[in-house]
Each structure stands twice: as C-alpha cells, then as structure tokens.
CSV table of N, CA and C in Angstrom, one decimal:
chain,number,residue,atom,x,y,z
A,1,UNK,N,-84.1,39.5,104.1
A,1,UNK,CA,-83.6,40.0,102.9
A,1,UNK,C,-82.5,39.1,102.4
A,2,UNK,N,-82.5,38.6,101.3
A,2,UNK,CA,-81.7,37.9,100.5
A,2,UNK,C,-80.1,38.3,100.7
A,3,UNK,N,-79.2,37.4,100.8
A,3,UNK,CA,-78.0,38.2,100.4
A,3,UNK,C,-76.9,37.9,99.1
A,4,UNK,N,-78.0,37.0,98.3
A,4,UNK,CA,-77.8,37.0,97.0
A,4,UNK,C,-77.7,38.2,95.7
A,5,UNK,N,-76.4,38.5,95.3
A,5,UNK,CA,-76.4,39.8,94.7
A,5,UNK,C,-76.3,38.9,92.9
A,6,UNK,N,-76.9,39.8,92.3
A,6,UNK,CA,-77.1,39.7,90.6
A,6,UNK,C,-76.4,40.9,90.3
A,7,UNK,N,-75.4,40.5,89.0
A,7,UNK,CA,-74.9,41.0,88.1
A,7,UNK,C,-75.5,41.7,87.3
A,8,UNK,N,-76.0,42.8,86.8
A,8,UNK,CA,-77.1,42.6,85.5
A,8,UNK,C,-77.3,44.5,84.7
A,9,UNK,N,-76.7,44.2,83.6
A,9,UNK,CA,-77.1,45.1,82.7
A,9,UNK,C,-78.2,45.5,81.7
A,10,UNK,N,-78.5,46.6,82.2
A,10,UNK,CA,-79.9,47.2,81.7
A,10,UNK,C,-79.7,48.0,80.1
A,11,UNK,N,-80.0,47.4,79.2
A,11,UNK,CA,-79.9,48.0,77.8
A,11,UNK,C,-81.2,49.1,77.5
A,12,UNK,N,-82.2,48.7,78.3
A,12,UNK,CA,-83.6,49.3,78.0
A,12,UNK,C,-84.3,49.1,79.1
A,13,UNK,N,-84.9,50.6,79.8
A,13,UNK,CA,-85.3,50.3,81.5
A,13,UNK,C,-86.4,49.4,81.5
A,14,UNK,N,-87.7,49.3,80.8
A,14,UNK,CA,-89.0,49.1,81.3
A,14,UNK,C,-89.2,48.1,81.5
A,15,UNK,N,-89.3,47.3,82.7
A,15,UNK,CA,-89.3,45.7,83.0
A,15,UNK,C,-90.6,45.2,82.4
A,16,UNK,N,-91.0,44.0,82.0
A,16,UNK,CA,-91.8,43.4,81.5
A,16,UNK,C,-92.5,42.5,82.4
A,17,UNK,N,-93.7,42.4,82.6
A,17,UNK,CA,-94.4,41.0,84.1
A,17,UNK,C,-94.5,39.7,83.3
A,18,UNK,N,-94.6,39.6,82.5
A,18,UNK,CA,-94.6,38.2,81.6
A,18,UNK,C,-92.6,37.6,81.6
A,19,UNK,N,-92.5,36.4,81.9
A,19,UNK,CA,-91.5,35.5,81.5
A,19,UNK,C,-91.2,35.5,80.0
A,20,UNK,N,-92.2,34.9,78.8
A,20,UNK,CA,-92.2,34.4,78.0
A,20,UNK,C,-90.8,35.2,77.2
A,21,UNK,N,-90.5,36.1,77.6
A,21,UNK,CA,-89.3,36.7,76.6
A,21,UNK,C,-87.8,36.5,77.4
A,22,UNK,N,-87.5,35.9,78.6
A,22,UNK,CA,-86.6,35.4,79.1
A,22,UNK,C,-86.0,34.1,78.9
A,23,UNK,N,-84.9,33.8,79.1
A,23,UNK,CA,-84.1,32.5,78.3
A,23,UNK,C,-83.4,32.2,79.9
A,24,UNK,N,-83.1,30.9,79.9
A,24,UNK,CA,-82.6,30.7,81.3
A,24,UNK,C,-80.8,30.1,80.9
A,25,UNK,N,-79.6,31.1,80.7
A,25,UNK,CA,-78.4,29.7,80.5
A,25,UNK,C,-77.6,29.4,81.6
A,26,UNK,N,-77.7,28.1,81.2
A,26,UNK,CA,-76.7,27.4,82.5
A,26,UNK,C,-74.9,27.5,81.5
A,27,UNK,N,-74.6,26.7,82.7
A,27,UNK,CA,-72.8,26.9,82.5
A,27,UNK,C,-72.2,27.7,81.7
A,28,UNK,N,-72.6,28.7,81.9
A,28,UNK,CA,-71.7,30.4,81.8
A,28,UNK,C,-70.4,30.1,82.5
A,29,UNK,N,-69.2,30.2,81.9
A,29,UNK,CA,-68.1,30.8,82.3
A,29,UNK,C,-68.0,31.4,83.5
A,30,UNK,N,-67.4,31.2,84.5
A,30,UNK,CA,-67.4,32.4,85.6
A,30,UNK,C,-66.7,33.7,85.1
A,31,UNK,N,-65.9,34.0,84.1
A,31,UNK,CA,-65.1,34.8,83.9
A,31,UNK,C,-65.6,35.6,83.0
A,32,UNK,N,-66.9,35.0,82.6
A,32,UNK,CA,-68.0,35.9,81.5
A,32,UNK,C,-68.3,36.9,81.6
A,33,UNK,N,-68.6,37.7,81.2
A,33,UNK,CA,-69.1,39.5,81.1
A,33,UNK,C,-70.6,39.9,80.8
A,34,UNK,N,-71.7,39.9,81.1
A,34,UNK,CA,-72.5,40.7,80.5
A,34,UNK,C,-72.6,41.3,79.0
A,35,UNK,N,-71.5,41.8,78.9
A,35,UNK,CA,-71.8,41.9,77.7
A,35,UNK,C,-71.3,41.2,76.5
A,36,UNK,N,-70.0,39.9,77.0
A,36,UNK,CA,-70.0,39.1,76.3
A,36,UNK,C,-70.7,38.1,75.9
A,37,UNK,N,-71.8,38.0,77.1
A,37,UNK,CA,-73.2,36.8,77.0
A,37,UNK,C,-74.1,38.1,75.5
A,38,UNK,N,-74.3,38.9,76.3
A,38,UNK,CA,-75.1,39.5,74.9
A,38,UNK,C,-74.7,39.3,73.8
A,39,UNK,N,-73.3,39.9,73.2
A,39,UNK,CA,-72.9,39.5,72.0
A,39,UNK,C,-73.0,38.2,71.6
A,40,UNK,N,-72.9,37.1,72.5
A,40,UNK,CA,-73.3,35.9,72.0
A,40,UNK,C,-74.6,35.6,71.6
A,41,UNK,N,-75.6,35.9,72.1
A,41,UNK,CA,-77.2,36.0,72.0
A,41,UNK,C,-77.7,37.2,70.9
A,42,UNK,N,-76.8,38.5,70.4
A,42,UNK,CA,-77.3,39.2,69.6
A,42,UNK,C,-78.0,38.4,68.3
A,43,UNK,N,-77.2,37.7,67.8
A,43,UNK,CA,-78.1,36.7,66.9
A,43,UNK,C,-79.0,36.3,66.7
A,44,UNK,N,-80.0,36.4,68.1
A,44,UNK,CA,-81.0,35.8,68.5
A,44,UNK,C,-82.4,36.9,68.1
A,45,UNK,N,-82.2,38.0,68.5
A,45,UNK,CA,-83.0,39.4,68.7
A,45,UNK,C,-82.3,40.0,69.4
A,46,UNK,N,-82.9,41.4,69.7
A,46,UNK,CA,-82.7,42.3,70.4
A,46,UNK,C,-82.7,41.8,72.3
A,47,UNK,N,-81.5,42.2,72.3
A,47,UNK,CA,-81.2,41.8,73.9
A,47,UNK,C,-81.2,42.8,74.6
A,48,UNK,N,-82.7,42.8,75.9
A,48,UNK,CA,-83.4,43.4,76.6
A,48,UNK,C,-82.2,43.8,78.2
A,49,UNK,N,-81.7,42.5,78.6
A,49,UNK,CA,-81.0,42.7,79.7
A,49,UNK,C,-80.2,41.3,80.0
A,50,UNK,N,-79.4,41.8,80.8
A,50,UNK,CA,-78.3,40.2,81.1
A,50,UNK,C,-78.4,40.4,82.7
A,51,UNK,N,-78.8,39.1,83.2
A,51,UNK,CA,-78.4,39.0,84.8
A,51,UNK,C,-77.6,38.2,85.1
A,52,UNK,N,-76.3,38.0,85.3
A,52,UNK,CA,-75.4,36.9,86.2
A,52,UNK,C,-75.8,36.8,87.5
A,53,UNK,N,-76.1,35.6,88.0
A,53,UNK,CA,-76.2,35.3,89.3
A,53,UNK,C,-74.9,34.9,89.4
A,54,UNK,N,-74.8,35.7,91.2
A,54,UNK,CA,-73.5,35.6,92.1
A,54,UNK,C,-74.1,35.1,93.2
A,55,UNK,N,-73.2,34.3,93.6
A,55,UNK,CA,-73.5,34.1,95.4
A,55,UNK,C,-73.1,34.8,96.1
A,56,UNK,N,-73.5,34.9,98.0
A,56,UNK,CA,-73.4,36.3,98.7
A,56,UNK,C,-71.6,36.5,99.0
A,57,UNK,N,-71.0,36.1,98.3
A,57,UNK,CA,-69.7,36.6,98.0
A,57,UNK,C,-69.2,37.1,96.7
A,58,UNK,N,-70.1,37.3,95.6
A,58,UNK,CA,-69.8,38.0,94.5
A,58,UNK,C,-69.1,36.9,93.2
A,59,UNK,N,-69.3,36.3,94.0
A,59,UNK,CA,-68.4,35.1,92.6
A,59,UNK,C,-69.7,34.8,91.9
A,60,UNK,N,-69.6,34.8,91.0
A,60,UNK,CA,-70.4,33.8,89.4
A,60,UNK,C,-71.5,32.4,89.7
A,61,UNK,N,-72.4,32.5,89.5
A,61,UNK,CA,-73.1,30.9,90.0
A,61,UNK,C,-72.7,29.9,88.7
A,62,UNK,N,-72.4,30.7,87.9
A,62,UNK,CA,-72.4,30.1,86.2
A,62,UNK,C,-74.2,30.0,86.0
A,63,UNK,N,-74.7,30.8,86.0
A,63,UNK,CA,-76.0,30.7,85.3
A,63,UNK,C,-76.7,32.6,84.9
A,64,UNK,N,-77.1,32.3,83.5
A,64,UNK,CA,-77.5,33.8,83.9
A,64,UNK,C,-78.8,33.7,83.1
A,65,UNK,N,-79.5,35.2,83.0
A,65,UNK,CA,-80.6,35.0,82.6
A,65,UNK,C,-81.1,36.3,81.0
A,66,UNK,N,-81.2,36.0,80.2
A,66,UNK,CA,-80.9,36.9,79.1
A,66,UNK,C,-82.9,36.9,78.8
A,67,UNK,N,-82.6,38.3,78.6
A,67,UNK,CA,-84.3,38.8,78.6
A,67,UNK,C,-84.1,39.5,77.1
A,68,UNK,N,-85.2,38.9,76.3
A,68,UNK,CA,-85.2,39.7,75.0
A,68,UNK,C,-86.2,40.3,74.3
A,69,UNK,N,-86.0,41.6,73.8
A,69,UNK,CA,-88.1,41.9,73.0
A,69,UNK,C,-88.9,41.7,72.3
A,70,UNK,N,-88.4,40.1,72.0
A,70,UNK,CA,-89.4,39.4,71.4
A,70,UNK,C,-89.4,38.3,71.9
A,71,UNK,N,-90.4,37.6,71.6
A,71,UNK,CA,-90.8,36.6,72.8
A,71,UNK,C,-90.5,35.1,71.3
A,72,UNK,N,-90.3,35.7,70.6
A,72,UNK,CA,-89.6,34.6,69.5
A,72,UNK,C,-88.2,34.5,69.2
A,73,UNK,N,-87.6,35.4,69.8
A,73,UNK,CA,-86.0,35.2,70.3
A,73,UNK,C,-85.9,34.1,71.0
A,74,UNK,N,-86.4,33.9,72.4
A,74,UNK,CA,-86.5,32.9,72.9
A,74,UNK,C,-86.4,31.2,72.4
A,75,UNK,N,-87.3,31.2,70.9
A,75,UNK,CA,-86.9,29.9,70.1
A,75,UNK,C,-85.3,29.9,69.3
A,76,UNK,N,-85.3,30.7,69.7
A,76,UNK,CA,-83.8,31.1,68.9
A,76,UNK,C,-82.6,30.9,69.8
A,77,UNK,N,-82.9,31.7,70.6
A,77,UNK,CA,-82.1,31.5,72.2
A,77,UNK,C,-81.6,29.7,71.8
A,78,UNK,N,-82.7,28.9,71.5
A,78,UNK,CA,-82.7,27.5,72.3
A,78,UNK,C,-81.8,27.4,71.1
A,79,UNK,N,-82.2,27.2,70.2
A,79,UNK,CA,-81.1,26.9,69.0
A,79,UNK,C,-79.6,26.8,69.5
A,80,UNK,N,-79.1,27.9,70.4
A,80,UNK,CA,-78.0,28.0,70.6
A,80,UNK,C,-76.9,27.3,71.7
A,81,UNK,N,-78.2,26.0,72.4
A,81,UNK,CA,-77.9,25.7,73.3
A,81,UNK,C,-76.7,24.4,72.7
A,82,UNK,N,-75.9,24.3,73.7
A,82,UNK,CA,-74.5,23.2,73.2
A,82,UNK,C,-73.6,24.2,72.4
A,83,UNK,N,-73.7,25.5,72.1
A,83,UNK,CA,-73.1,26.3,71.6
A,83,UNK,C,-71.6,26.8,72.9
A,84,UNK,N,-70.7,27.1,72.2
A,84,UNK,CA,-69.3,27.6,72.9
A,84,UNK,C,-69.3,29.0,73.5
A,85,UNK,N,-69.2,28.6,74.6
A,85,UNK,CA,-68.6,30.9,75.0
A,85,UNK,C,-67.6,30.3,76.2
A,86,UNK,N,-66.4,30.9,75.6
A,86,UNK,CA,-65.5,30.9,76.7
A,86,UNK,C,-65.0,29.4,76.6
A,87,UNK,N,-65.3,28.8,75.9
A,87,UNK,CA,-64.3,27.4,76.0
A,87,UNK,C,-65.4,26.4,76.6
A,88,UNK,N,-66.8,26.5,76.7
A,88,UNK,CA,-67.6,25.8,78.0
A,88,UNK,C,-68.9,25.8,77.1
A,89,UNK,N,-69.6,24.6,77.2
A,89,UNK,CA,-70.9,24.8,76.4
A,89,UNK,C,-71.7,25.2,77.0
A,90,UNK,N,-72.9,25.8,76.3
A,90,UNK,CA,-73.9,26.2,77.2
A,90,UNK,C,-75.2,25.6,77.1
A,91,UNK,N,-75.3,25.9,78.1
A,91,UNK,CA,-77.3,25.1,78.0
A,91,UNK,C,-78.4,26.0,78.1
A,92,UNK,N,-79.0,26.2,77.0
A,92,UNK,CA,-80.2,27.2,77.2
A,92,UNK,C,-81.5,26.6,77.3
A,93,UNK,N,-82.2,27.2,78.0
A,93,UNK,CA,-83.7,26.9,78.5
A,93,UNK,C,-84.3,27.4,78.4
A,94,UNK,N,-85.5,27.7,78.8
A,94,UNK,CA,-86.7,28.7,78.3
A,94,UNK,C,-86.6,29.2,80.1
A,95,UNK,N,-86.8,30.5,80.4
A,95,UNK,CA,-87.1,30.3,82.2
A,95,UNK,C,-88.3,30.1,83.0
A,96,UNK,N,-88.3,29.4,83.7
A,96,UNK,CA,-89.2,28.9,84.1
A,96,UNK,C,-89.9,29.9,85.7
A,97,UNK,N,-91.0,29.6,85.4
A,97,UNK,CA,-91.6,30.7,87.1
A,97,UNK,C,-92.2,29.5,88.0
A,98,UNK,N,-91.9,29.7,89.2
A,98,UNK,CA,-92.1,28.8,90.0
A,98,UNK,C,-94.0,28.8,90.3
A,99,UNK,N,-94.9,27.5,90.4
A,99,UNK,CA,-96.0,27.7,90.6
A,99,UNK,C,-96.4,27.6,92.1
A,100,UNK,N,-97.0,28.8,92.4
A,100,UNK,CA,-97.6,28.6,93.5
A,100,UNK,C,-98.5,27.8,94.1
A,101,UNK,N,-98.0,27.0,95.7
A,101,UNK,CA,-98.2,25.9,96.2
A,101,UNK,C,-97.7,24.4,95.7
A,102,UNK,N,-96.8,24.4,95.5
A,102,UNK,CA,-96.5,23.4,95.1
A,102,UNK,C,-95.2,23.5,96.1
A,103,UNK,N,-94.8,21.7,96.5
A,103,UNK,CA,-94.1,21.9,97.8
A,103,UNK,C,-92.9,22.5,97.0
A,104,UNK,N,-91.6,22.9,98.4
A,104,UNK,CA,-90.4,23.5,98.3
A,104,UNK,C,-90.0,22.5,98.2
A,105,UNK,N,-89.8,21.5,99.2
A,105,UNK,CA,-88.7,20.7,99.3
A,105,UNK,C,-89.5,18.9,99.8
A,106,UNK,N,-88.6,18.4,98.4
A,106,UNK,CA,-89.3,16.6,98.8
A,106,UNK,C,-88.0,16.0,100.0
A,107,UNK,N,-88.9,14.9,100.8
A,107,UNK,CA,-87.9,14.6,101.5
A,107,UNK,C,-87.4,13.3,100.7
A,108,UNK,N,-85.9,12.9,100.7
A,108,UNK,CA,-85.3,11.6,99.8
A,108,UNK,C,-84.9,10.9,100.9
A,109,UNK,N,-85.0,9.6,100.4
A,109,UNK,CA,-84.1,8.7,101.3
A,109,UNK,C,-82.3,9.2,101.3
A,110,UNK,N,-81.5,9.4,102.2
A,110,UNK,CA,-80.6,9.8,102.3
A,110,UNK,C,-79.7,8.5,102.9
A,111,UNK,N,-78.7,8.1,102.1
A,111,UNK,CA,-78.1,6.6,102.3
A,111,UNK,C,-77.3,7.3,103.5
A,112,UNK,N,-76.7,8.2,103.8
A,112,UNK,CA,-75.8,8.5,105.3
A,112,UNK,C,-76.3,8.7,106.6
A,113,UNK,N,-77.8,9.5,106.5
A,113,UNK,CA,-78.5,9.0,107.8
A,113,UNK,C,-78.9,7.5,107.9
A,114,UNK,N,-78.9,7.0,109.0
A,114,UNK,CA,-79.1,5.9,109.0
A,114,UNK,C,-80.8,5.7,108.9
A,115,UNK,N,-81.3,4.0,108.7
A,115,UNK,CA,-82.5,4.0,108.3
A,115,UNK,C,-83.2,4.1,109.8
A,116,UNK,N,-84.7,5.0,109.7
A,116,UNK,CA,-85.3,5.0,111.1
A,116,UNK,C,-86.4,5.0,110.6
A,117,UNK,N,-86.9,3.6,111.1
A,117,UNK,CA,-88.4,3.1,110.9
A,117,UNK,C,-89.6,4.2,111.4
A,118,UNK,N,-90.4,4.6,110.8
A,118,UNK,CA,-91.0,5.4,111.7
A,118,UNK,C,-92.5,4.1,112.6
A,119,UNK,N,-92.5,4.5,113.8
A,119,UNK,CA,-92.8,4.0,115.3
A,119,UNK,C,-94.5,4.3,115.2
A,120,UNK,N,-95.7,3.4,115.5
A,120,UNK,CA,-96.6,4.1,115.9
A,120,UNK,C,-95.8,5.0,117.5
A,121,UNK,N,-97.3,5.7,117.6
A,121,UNK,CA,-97.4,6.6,118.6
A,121,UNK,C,-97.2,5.7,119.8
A,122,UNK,N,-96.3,6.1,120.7
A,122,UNK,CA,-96.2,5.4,122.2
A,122,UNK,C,-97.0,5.9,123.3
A,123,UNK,N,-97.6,5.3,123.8
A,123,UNK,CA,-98.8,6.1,125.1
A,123,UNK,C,-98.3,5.4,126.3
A,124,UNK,N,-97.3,6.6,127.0
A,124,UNK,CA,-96.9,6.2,128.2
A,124,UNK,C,-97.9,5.8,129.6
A,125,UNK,N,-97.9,4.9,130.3
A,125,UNK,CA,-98.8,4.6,131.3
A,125,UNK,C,-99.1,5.7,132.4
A,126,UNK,N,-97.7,6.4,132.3
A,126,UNK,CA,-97.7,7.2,133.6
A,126,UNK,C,-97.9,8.7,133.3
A,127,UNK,N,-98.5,9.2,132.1
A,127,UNK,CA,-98.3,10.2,131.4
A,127,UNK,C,-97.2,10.9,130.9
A,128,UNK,N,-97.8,12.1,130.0
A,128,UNK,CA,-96.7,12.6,128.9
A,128,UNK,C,-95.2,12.9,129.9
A,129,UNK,N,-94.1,12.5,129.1
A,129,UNK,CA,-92.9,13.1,129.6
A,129,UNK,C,-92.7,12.3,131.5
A,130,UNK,N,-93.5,11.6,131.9
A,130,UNK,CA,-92.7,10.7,132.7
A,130,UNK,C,-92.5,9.3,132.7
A,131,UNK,N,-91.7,9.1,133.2
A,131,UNK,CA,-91.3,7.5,133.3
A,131,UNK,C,-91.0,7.5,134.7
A,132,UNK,N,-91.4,6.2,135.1
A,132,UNK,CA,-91.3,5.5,136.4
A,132,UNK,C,-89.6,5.8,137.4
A,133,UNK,N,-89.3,6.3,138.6
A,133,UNK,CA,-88.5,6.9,138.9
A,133,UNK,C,-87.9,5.1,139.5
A,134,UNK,N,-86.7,4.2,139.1
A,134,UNK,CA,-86.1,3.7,139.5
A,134,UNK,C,-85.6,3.7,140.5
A,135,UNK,N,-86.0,3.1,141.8
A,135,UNK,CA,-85.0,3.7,143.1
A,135,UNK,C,-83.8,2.5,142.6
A,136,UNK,N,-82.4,2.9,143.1
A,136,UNK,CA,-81.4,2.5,143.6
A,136,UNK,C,-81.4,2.1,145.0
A,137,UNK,N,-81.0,0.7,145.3
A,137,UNK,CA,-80.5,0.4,146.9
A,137,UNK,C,-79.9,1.7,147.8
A,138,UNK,N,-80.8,2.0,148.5
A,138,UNK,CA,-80.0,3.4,149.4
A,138,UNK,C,-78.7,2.7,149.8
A,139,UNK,N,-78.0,3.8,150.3
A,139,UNK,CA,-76.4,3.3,151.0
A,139,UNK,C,-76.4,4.6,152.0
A,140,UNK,N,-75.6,3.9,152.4
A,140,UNK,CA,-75.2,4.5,153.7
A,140,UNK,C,-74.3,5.8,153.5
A,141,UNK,N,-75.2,7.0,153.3
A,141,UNK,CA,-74.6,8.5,153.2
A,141,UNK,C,-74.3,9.2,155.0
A,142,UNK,N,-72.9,9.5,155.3
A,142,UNK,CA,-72.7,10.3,156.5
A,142,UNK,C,-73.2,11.4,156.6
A,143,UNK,N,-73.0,12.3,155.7
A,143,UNK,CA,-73.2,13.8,155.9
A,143,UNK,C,-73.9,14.3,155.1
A,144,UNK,N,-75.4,13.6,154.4
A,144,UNK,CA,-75.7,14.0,153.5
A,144,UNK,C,-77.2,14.8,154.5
C-alpha cells in the first residue's frame, strides 16, 4: 500500500474512466488550497475535482491535478499555462496515463559511480565459486 496521501475535493461524486477531461499543473504553491486552484481554473469550465499531491508526510508535492466536465476545458486549462497563483507560474499539461509495458526505469550513465566495463563471462577451471586453496609455508605451531 502506497503511503502517498492526496489532497482532493470532490465538487460532484461520479468519477469518470476516461483521462481526456483531466489537466495535469505543475508548480502549485505549496501553500495553495483546493479551492483556490479551482477559482483559478473556473474560467476554464466547470471544475469536476482538485487533487494536491502530498508526500507521506503531508506536505504539498506542488503538483495537482484539476478534472473538469468537459473535455474542451482542458484546451482552455492549457491557455493558462505561465499564468500566476500565488506569486509562482504555473505549468499546465494535459495528464497523461502511463502505457502499459513500457519500461519503469532507464539505466543512465551516472558520472559518481565509477566507470565498470562490463567483463565477458569468466569460467573458472576449478568450478563455480572455487578457487585454488594457496597453502602458506607451515610453521611451527606448539599447541595447536
């Protein structure tokens, strides 16, 4: 279970399975309200719901997600992107749904690990997981 908690006011219960009427805004104010993001977006159409994402301590991610009843709000939404709330511009986007199968995560070259060539396969002579037991010159133990 997630322990990521969302903010989010319900204007009208009936959730929708289609995206196309959701708007994605980045840099929201942390000090923003729900229903000051809507008043900002009423311009747009009718505003369905507001979600603030918080991280698992309750603070603000600054991103939220404004769902609206028309799915041509959404062009409108964009219009407003570079627009002010709170002193902070915002960036609106259309939201996006993640496609299934497609990887999670690319690996990057990372400049702080250091560089490690990757090695053909090594085939040890003596089999897997041994190596040849080195004796040491015995010495002269009393009471062993």
């Amino acid at each position: 279970m997630s322990s990521r908690k969302k903010t989010s006011t319900y204007i009208e219960e009936p959730r929708k399975a289609c995206l196309k009427d959701h708007s994605c805004c980045g840099k929201v104010d942390y000090a923003c309200t729900p229903e000051e993001v809507q008043q900002h977006f009423q311009s747009c159409g009718t505003v369905n719901r507001i979600t603030i994402l918080t991280d698992k301590f309750g603070q603000p991610k600054g991103f939220a997600y404004v769902e609206f009843l028309e799915t041509e709000a959404v062009q409108e939404a964009l219009n407003l992107s570079e627009s002010e709330l709170h002193g902070r511009q915002l960036k609106v986007m259309p939201k996006r749904t993640n496609v299934p199968g497609m990887k999670q995560h690319l690996r990057r070259f990372n400049p702080y690990m250091g560089y490690r060539p990757r090695r053909p396969a090594f085939y040890s002579p003596y089999g897997y997981g041994k190596v040849p037991g080195f004796r040491r010159p015995s010495r002269y133990m009393p009471y062993s």
